[in-house]
Amino acid sequence: MTIYLLLFVVAVWAGIQNTLAGGGTFLTLPALMLTGMNALQANITSTIALFPGQITSAWGGRKHVSGVGALSFKALVIISLAGGVLGAILLLVTPSRIFAGLVPWLVLFATAIFAWGSFGPKRKAPGHALNHTSAAAAQFLIAVYGGYFGGGIGFLMLAALTAAGLAIRNASATKNVLAGVMNASAVLIFVFSPQVQWLQVGIAAVGAAIGGLIGAHMITRVNEKVLRLAAVGIGIALTIGLFLRAP
């Protein structure tokens, strides 16, 4: 019971973290592994448990979503669905032992992306480094990664969308919706997987949903940089711990 109570508290924190700054996966992944799951089960279960919070954040910013030049928003949605499905299938066919070896590297990559997006140099204005074809290819690759693991996808999409010319406000709202879309495709596949631990899904989903509501009220009261710094610190600690435990 103590472990499940801890999972609930961590899920609430993850819901707040995702609403305000992102990086909730860094919290739920180790918490789920503490309940006895292997890395593959924890990753799949975390994706399903955090999905309801992504729906609410996507709905909240729906008025600002946008396509990228000749690449319509509908096309971005289709690309995200296709990539999310492919990533989810790749995850399900990856043996647990192999995925356990990959997880430290995936978390390291996600932490680096998250840290760079949070504290790296910012572009003063959106540029057009990517045309619509390059933006479509980038979004597909990000969606595949999102369906497979998902850590750091927000910053990857934000970087790609702003490089394609979207203003930061539109890029932020669009990436929230696309993140929900790619994870929806993954969730639709994961729900049929025997790797899903439904008790933990229920506990974490309720906690994350509550955290999302709390985060919405805290959004103007909390220092976002502190939360991002905490997420990076957790990511670093998790990376070190996973490498030490790696087979």
PDB file of C-alpha atoms in Angstrom:
ATOM      1  CA  MET A   1       0.000   0.000   0.000  1.00  0.00           C
ATOM      2  CA  THR A   2       2.884   2.346   0.764  1.00  0.00           C
ATOM      3  CA  ILE A   3       4.283   1.834  -2.748  1.00  0.00           C
ATOM      4  CA  TYR A   4       0.905   2.561  -4.343  1.00  0.00           C
ATOM      5  CA  LEU A   5       0.423   5.646  -2.198  1.00  0.00           C
ATOM      6  CA  LEU A   6       3.851   6.830  -3.330  1.00  0.00           C
ATOM      7  CA  LEU A   7       2.864   6.159  -6.950  1.00  0.00           C
ATOM      8  CA  PHE A   8      -0.278   8.250  -6.519  1.00  0.00           C
ATOM      9  CA  VAL A   9       1.644  11.160  -5.017  1.00  0.00           C
ATOM     10  CA  VAL A  10       4.274  10.978  -7.759  1.00  0.00           C
ATOM     11  CA  ALA A  11       1.531  10.865 -10.415  1.00  0.00           C
ATOM     12  CA  VAL A  12      -0.041  14.012  -8.961  1.00  0.00           C
ATOM     13  CA  TRP A  13       3.374  15.671  -9.161  1.00  0.00           C
ATOM     14  CA  ALA A  14       3.792  14.404 -12.740  1.00  0.00           C
ATOM     15  CA  GLY A  15       0.424  15.902 -13.688  1.00  0.00           C
ATOM     16  CA  ILE A  16       1.469  19.252 -12.246  1.00  0.00           C
ATOM     17  CA  GLN A  17       4.894  18.985 -13.864  1.00  0.00           C
ATOM     18  CA  ASN A  18       3.461  18.248 -17.309  1.00  0.00           C
ATOM     19  CA  THR A  19       0.968  21.101 -17.094  1.00  0.00           C
ATOM     20  CA  LEU A  20       3.508  23.681 -15.999  1.00  0.00           C
ATOM     21  CA  ALA A  21       6.823  22.624 -17.497  1.00  0.00           C
ATOM     22  CA  GLY A  22       6.835  19.088 -18.923  1.00  0.00           C
ATOM     23  CA  GLY A  23       8.966  16.124 -17.912  1.00  0.00           C
ATOM     24  CA  GLY A  24       6.345  14.099 -16.044  1.00  0.00           C
ATOM     25  CA  THR A  25       7.657  10.858 -17.569  1.00  0.00           C
ATOM     26  CA  PHE A  26      10.867  11.282 -15.563  1.00  0.00           C
ATOM     27  CA  LEU A  27       8.708  10.941 -12.440  1.00  0.00           C
ATOM     28  CA  THR A  28       6.286   8.164 -13.363  1.00  0.00           C
ATOM     29  CA  LEU A  29       8.827   5.815 -14.970  1.00  0.00           C
ATOM     30  CA  PRO A  30      10.904   5.158 -11.824  1.00  0.00           C
ATOM     31  CA  ALA A  31       7.812   5.197  -9.593  1.00  0.00           C
ATOM     32  CA  LEU A  32       6.179   2.477 -11.690  1.00  0.00           C
ATOM     33  CA  MET A  33       9.382   0.429 -11.701  1.00  0.00           C
ATOM     34  CA  LEU A  34       9.360   0.592  -7.892  1.00  0.00           C
ATOM     35  CA  THR A  35       6.020  -1.254  -7.915  1.00  0.00           C
ATOM     36  CA  GLY A  36       7.784  -4.256  -9.453  1.00  0.00           C
ATOM     37  CA  MET A  37       7.535  -3.585 -13.189  1.00  0.00           C
ATOM     38  CA  ASN A  38      10.325  -4.015 -15.675  1.00  0.00           C
ATOM     39  CA  ALA A  39      11.291  -1.048 -17.862  1.00  0.00           C
ATOM     40  CA  LEU A  40       9.073  -2.113 -20.773  1.00  0.00           C
ATOM     41  CA  GLN A  41       5.978  -2.516 -18.592  1.00  0.00           C
ATOM     42  CA  ALA A  42       6.653   0.794 -16.849  1.00  0.00           C
ATOM     43  CA  ASN A  43       7.035   2.681 -20.132  1.00  0.00           C
ATOM     44  CA  ILE A  44       3.811   1.279 -21.603  1.00  0.00           C
ATOM     45  CA  THR A  45       1.866   1.781 -18.371  1.00  0.00           C
ATOM     46  CA  SER A  46       3.161   5.345 -17.992  1.00  0.00           C
ATOM     47  CA  THR A  47       2.065   6.241 -21.527  1.00  0.00           C
ATOM     48  CA  ILE A  48      -1.501   5.117 -20.831  1.00  0.00           C
ATOM     49  CA  ALA A  49      -1.657   6.655 -17.346  1.00  0.00           C
ATOM     50  CA  LEU A  50      -0.505  10.120 -18.455  1.00  0.00           C
ATOM     51  CA  PHE A  51      -2.710  10.253 -21.555  1.00  0.00           C
ATOM     52  CA  PRO A  52      -5.819  11.814 -19.914  1.00  0.00           C
ATOM     53  CA  GLY A  53      -3.729  14.808 -18.840  1.00  0.00           C
ATOM     54  CA  GLN A  54      -2.545  15.284 -22.423  1.00  0.00           C
ATOM     55  CA  ILE A  55      -6.138  15.417 -23.613  1.00  0.00           C
ATOM     56  CA  THR A  56      -7.001  18.256 -21.227  1.00  0.00           C
ATOM     57  CA  SER A  57      -3.894  20.280 -22.116  1.00  0.00           C
ATOM     58  CA  ALA A  58      -4.570  19.791 -25.844  1.00  0.00           C
ATOM     59  CA  TRP A  59      -8.198  20.858 -25.447  1.00  0.00           C
ATOM     60  CA  GLY A  60      -7.202  23.971 -23.553  1.00  0.00           C
ATOM     61  CA  GLY A  61      -4.990  25.259 -26.375  1.00  0.00           C
ATOM     62  CA  ARG A  62      -7.050  24.072 -29.340  1.00  0.00           C
ATOM     63  CA  LYS A  63      -7.829  27.628 -30.568  1.00  0.00           C
ATOM     64  CA  HIS A  64      -4.158  28.290 -31.343  1.00  0.00           C
ATOM     65  CA  VAL A  65      -3.301  25.144 -33.313  1.00  0.00           C
ATOM     66  CA  SER A  66      -2.002  25.699 -36.811  1.00  0.00           C
ATOM     67  CA  GLY A  67      -0.521  24.008 -39.831  1.00  0.00           C
ATOM     68  CA  VAL A  68       2.907  24.842 -41.236  1.00  0.00           C
ATOM     69  CA  GLY A  69       2.675  26.657 -44.548  1.00  0.00           C
ATOM     70  CA  ALA A  70       1.546  24.171 -47.195  1.00  0.00           C
ATOM     71  CA  LEU A  71       1.486  21.434 -44.532  1.00  0.00           C
ATOM     72  CA  SER A  72      -1.997  21.581 -43.013  1.00  0.00           C
ATOM     73  CA  PHE A  73      -2.790  20.779 -39.389  1.00  0.00           C
ATOM     74  CA  LYS A  74      -4.834  17.794 -40.621  1.00  0.00           C
ATOM     75  CA  ALA A  75      -1.736  16.475 -42.387  1.00  0.00           C
ATOM     76  CA  LEU A  76       0.299  16.896 -39.197  1.00  0.00           C
ATOM     77  CA  VAL A  77      -2.330  14.918 -37.294  1.00  0.00           C
ATOM     78  CA  ILE A  78      -2.233  12.065 -39.838  1.00  0.00           C
ATOM     79  CA  ILE A  79       1.580  12.019 -39.772  1.00  0.00           C
ATOM     80  CA  SER A  80       1.565  11.957 -35.959  1.00  0.00           C
ATOM     81  CA  LEU A  81      -0.942   9.107 -35.878  1.00  0.00           C
ATOM     82  CA  ALA A  82       1.068   7.043 -38.344  1.00  0.00           C
ATOM     83  CA  GLY A  83       4.359   7.652 -36.552  1.00  0.00           C
ATOM     84  CA  GLY A  84       2.820   6.964 -33.142  1.00  0.00           C
ATOM     85  CA  VAL A  85       1.419   3.645 -34.344  1.00  0.00           C
ATOM     86  CA  LEU A  86       4.762   2.592 -35.824  1.00  0.00           C
ATOM     87  CA  GLY A  87       6.633   3.551 -32.649  1.00  0.00           C
ATOM     88  CA  ALA A  88       4.161   1.659 -30.468  1.00  0.00           C
ATOM     89  CA  ILE A  89       4.444  -1.464 -32.632  1.00  0.00           C
ATOM     90  CA  LEU A  90       8.239  -1.270 -32.512  1.00  0.00           C
ATOM     91  CA  LEU A  91       8.052  -1.056 -28.723  1.00  0.00           C
ATOM     92  CA  LEU A  92       5.775  -4.070 -28.422  1.00  0.00           C
ATOM     93  CA  VAL A  93       8.054  -6.237 -30.583  1.00  0.00           C
ATOM     94  CA  THR A  94      11.165  -5.174 -28.656  1.00  0.00           C
ATOM     95  CA  PRO A  95      12.131  -7.903 -26.136  1.00  0.00           C
ATOM     96  CA  SER A  96      12.076  -6.722 -22.517  1.00  0.00           C
ATOM     97  CA  ARG A  97      15.780  -7.442 -22.063  1.00  0.00           C
ATOM     98  CA  ILE A  98      16.761  -5.366 -25.100  1.00  0.00           C
ATOM     99  CA  PHE A  99      14.484  -2.506 -24.071  1.00  0.00           C
ATOM    100  CA  ALA A 100      15.966  -2.576 -20.561  1.00  0.00           C
ATOM    101  CA  GLY A 101      19.370  -2.003 -22.161  1.00  0.00           C
ATOM    102  CA  LEU A 102      18.009   0.834 -24.308  1.00  0.00           C
ATOM    103  CA  VAL A 103      16.179   2.686 -21.527  1.00  0.00           C
ATOM    104  CA  PRO A 104      19.250   4.348 -19.944  1.00  0.00           C
ATOM    105  CA  TRP A 105      20.204   5.768 -23.352  1.00  0.00           C
ATOM    106  CA  LEU A 106      16.637   6.851 -24.083  1.00  0.00           C
ATOM    107  CA  VAL A 107      16.363   8.616 -20.735  1.00  0.00           C
ATOM    108  CA  LEU A 108      19.766  10.232 -21.270  1.00  0.00           C
ATOM    109  CA  PHE A 109      18.644  11.485 -24.701  1.00  0.00           C
ATOM    110  CA  ALA A 110      15.307  12.727 -23.349  1.00  0.00           C
ATOM    111  CA  THR A 111      17.011  14.498 -20.434  1.00  0.00           C
ATOM    112  CA  ALA A 112      19.476  16.193 -22.775  1.00  0.00           C
ATOM    113  CA  ILE A 113      16.643  17.349 -25.077  1.00  0.00           C
ATOM    114  CA  PHE A 114      14.611  18.567 -22.109  1.00  0.00           C
ATOM    115  CA  ALA A 115      17.584  20.430 -20.608  1.00  0.00           C
ATOM    116  CA  TRP A 116      18.510  22.045 -23.930  1.00  0.00           C
ATOM    117  CA  GLY A 117      14.935  23.132 -24.558  1.00  0.00           C
ATOM    118  CA  SER A 118      14.619  24.511 -21.028  1.00  0.00           C
ATOM    119  CA  PHE A 119      17.967  26.233 -20.537  1.00  0.00           C
ATOM    120  CA  GLY A 120      19.706  26.354 -23.927  1.00  0.00           C
ATOM    121  CA  PRO A 121      19.924  29.520 -26.054  1.00  0.00           C
ATOM    122  CA  LYS A 122      16.553  30.628 -27.419  1.00  0.00           C
ATOM    123  CA  ARG A 123      15.800  31.739 -30.945  1.00  0.00           C
ATOM    124  CA  LYS A 124      14.789  35.408 -30.979  1.00  0.00           C
ATOM    125  CA  ALA A 125      12.312  34.835 -33.767  1.00  0.00           C
ATOM    126  CA  PRO A 126      10.906  31.826 -35.581  1.00  0.00           C
ATOM    127  CA  GLY A 127      12.870  30.952 -38.640  1.00  0.00           C
ATOM    128  CA  HIS A 128      12.239  28.918 -41.743  1.00  0.00           C
ATOM    129  CA  ALA A 129      15.061  26.399 -41.569  1.00  0.00           C
ATOM    130  CA  LEU A 130      12.598  23.626 -42.486  1.00  0.00           C
ATOM    131  CA  ASN A 131      10.295  23.627 -45.502  1.00  0.00           C
ATOM    132  CA  HIS A 132       6.981  21.788 -45.310  1.00  0.00           C
ATOM    133  CA  THR A 133       8.491  18.535 -46.632  1.00  0.00           C
ATOM    134  CA  SER A 134      11.296  18.595 -44.077  1.00  0.00           C
ATOM    135  CA  ALA A 135       8.817  19.523 -41.342  1.00  0.00           C
ATOM    136  CA  ALA A 136       6.636  16.536 -42.286  1.00  0.00           C
ATOM    137  CA  ALA A 137       9.624  14.171 -42.184  1.00  0.00           C
ATOM    138  CA  ALA A 138      10.769  15.599 -38.843  1.00  0.00           C
ATOM    139  CA  GLN A 139       7.288  15.237 -37.356  1.00  0.00           C
ATOM    140  CA  PHE A 140       7.040  11.620 -38.514  1.00  0.00           C
ATOM    141  CA  LEU A 141      10.376  10.702 -36.916  1.00  0.00           C
ATOM    142  CA  ILE A 142       9.412  12.514 -33.703  1.00  0.00           C
ATOM    143  CA  ALA A 143       6.086  10.657 -33.675  1.00  0.00           C
ATOM    144  CA  VAL A 144       7.840   7.288 -34.073  1.00  0.00           C
ATOM    145  CA  TYR A 145      10.097   8.174 -31.144  1.00  0.00           C
ATOM    146  CA  GLY A 146       7.053   9.404 -29.208  1.00  0.00           C
ATOM    147  CA  GLY A 147       5.188   6.142 -29.709  1.00  0.00           C
ATOM    148  CA  TYR A 148       8.281   4.179 -28.696  1.00  0.00           C
ATOM    149  CA  PHE A 149       9.390   6.160 -25.654  1.00  0.00           C
ATOM    150  CA  GLY A 150       8.150   9.750 -25.599  1.00  0.00           C
ATOM    151  CA  GLY A 151      10.532  11.574 -23.278  1.00  0.00           C
ATOM    152  CA  GLY A 152      11.430  15.009 -24.651  1.00  0.00           C
ATOM    153  CA  ILE A 153       8.962  14.949 -27.576  1.00  0.00           C
ATOM    154  CA  GLY A 154       7.546  18.331 -26.586  1.00  0.00           C
ATOM    155  CA  PHE A 155      10.841  20.104 -27.115  1.00  0.00           C
ATOM    156  CA  LEU A 156      11.600  18.142 -30.278  1.00  0.00           C
ATOM    157  CA  MET A 157       8.286  19.217 -31.786  1.00  0.00           C
ATOM    158  CA  LEU A 158       8.641  22.788 -30.559  1.00  0.00           C
ATOM    159  CA  ALA A 159      12.057  23.005 -32.209  1.00  0.00           C
ATOM    160  CA  ALA A 160      10.776  21.543 -35.492  1.00  0.00           C
ATOM    161  CA  LEU A 161       7.611  23.657 -35.653  1.00  0.00           C
ATOM    162  CA  THR A 162       9.350  26.940 -34.880  1.00  0.00           C
ATOM    163  CA  ALA A 163      12.101  26.092 -37.376  1.00  0.00           C
ATOM    164  CA  ALA A 164       9.338  25.630 -39.953  1.00  0.00           C
ATOM    165  CA  GLY A 165       8.054  29.148 -39.260  1.00  0.00           C
ATOM    166  CA  LEU A 166       5.341  28.874 -36.588  1.00  0.00           C
ATOM    167  CA  ALA A 167       5.156  31.530 -33.885  1.00  0.00           C
ATOM    168  CA  ILE A 168       6.003  30.148 -30.449  1.00  0.00           C
ATOM    169  CA  ARG A 169       2.433  30.419 -29.137  1.00  0.00           C
ATOM    170  CA  ASN A 170       0.993  28.507 -32.097  1.00  0.00           C
ATOM    171  CA  ALA A 171       3.868  26.006 -32.031  1.00  0.00           C
ATOM    172  CA  SER A 172       3.282  25.324 -28.323  1.00  0.00           C
ATOM    173  CA  ALA A 173      -0.465  24.746 -28.752  1.00  0.00           C
ATOM    174  CA  THR A 174       0.076  22.634 -31.871  1.00  0.00           C
ATOM    175  CA  LYS A 175       2.698  20.402 -30.266  1.00  0.00           C
ATOM    176  CA  ASN A 176       0.387  19.779 -27.272  1.00  0.00           C
ATOM    177  CA  VAL A 177      -2.354  18.531 -29.592  1.00  0.00           C
ATOM    178  CA  LEU A 178       0.060  16.484 -31.717  1.00  0.00           C
ATOM    179  CA  ALA A 179       1.594  14.920 -28.598  1.00  0.00           C
ATOM    180  CA  GLY A 180      -1.891  13.841 -27.558  1.00  0.00           C
ATOM    181  CA  VAL A 181      -2.565  12.488 -31.045  1.00  0.00           C
ATOM    182  CA  MET A 182       0.610  10.406 -31.285  1.00  0.00           C
ATOM    183  CA  ASN A 183       0.118   9.040 -27.789  1.00  0.00           C
ATOM    184  CA  ALA A 184      -3.535   8.287 -28.555  1.00  0.00           C
ATOM    185  CA  SER A 185      -2.423   6.018 -31.380  1.00  0.00           C
ATOM    186  CA  ALA A 186       0.078   4.362 -29.049  1.00  0.00           C
ATOM    187  CA  VAL A 187      -2.496   3.971 -26.276  1.00  0.00           C
ATOM    188  CA  LEU A 188      -4.981   2.315 -28.644  1.00  0.00           C
ATOM    189  CA  ILE A 189      -2.343  -0.347 -29.314  1.00  0.00           C
ATOM    190  CA  PHE A 190      -0.987  -0.605 -25.767  1.00  0.00           C
ATOM    191  CA  VAL A 191      -4.382  -1.283 -24.174  1.00  0.00           C
ATOM    192  CA  PHE A 192      -4.318  -4.747 -25.776  1.00  0.00           C
ATOM    193  CA  SER A 193      -0.820  -5.525 -24.513  1.00  0.00           C
ATOM    194  CA  PRO A 194      -0.336  -7.983 -21.644  1.00  0.00           C
ATOM    195  CA  GLN A 195       2.476  -5.698 -20.458  1.00  0.00           C
ATOM    196  CA  VAL A 196      -0.043  -3.136 -19.141  1.00  0.00           C
ATOM    197  CA  GLN A 197      -0.465  -3.164 -15.360  1.00  0.00           C
ATOM    198  CA  TRP A 198      -4.006  -1.862 -14.952  1.00  0.00           C
ATOM    199  CA  LEU A 199      -3.982  -1.325 -11.206  1.00  0.00           C
ATOM    200  CA  GLN A 200      -1.031   1.025 -11.540  1.00  0.00           C
ATOM    201  CA  VAL A 201      -2.642   2.671 -14.578  1.00  0.00           C
ATOM    202  CA  GLY A 202      -5.744   3.476 -12.532  1.00  0.00           C
ATOM    203  CA  ILE A 203      -3.792   4.872  -9.602  1.00  0.00           C
ATOM    204  CA  ALA A 204      -1.422   6.944 -11.743  1.00  0.00           C
ATOM    205  CA  ALA A 205      -4.144   8.168 -14.123  1.00  0.00           C
ATOM    206  CA  VAL A 206      -6.259   9.533 -11.265  1.00  0.00           C
ATOM    207  CA  GLY A 207      -3.209  11.145  -9.688  1.00  0.00           C
ATOM    208  CA  ALA A 208      -2.055  12.691 -12.985  1.00  0.00           C
ATOM    209  CA  ALA A 209      -5.549  14.041 -13.702  1.00  0.00           C
ATOM    210  CA  ILE A 210      -5.710  15.652 -10.258  1.00  0.00           C
ATOM    211  CA  GLY A 211      -2.216  17.029 -10.763  1.00  0.00           C
ATOM    212  CA  GLY A 212      -3.266  18.500 -14.100  1.00  0.00           C
ATOM    213  CA  LEU A 213      -6.127  20.364 -12.437  1.00  0.00           C
ATOM    214  CA  ILE A 214      -3.850  21.610  -9.679  1.00  0.00           C
ATOM    215  CA  GLY A 215      -1.260  22.671 -12.241  1.00  0.00           C
ATOM    216  CA  ALA A 216      -3.848  24.698 -14.141  1.00  0.00           C
ATOM    217  CA  HIS A 217      -4.509  26.727 -10.979  1.00  0.00           C
ATOM    218  CA  MET A 218      -0.796  27.048 -10.190  1.00  0.00           C
ATOM    219  CA  ILE A 219       0.297  28.123 -13.665  1.00  0.00           C
ATOM    220  CA  THR A 220       0.651  31.805 -12.752  1.00  0.00           C
ATOM    221  CA  ARG A 221       2.007  31.179  -9.248  1.00  0.00           C
ATOM    222  CA  VAL A 222       4.918  28.777  -9.714  1.00  0.00           C
ATOM    223  CA  ASN A 223       8.397  29.432 -11.067  1.00  0.00           C
ATOM    224  CA  GLU A 224       8.518  27.302 -14.222  1.00  0.00           C
ATOM    225  CA  LYS A 225      12.322  27.299 -14.331  1.00  0.00           C
ATOM    226  CA  VAL A 226      12.470  25.676 -10.901  1.00  0.00           C
ATOM    227  CA  LEU A 227      10.172  22.899 -12.091  1.00  0.00           C
ATOM    228  CA  ARG A 228      12.215  22.390 -15.243  1.00  0.00           C
ATOM    229  CA  LEU A 229      15.405  22.288 -13.184  1.00  0.00           C
ATOM    230  CA  ALA A 230      13.806  19.673 -10.910  1.00  0.00           C
ATOM    231  CA  ALA A 231      12.805  17.581 -13.949  1.00  0.00           C
ATOM    232  CA  VAL A 232      16.348  17.751 -15.340  1.00  0.00           C
ATOM    233  CA  GLY A 233      17.767  16.753 -11.946  1.00  0.00           C
ATOM    234  CA  ILE A 234      15.410  13.785 -11.760  1.00  0.00           C
ATOM    235  CA  GLY A 235      16.301  12.814 -15.323  1.00  0.00           C
ATOM    236  CA  ILE A 236      20.018  12.876 -14.506  1.00  0.00           C
ATOM    237  CA  ALA A 237      19.519  10.830 -11.336  1.00  0.00           C
ATOM    238  CA  LEU A 238      17.308   8.351 -13.200  1.00  0.00           C
ATOM    239  CA  THR A 239      19.868   8.036 -16.008  1.00  0.00           C
ATOM    240  CA  ILE A 240      22.670   7.283 -13.546  1.00  0.00           C
ATOM    241  CA  GLY A 241      20.527   4.788 -11.658  1.00  0.00           C
ATOM    242  CA  LEU A 242      19.463   3.000 -14.853  1.00  0.00           C
ATOM    243  CA  PHE A 243      23.035   2.752 -16.132  1.00  0.00           C
ATOM    244  CA  LEU A 244      24.127   1.289 -12.789  1.00  0.00           C
ATOM    245  CA  ARG A 245      21.343  -1.302 -12.988  1.00  0.00           C
ATOM    246  CA  ALA A 246      21.776  -2.046 -16.689  1.00  0.00           C
ATOM    247  CA  PRO A 247      22.537  -5.681 -17.552  1.00  0.00           C
TER     248      PRO A 247
END
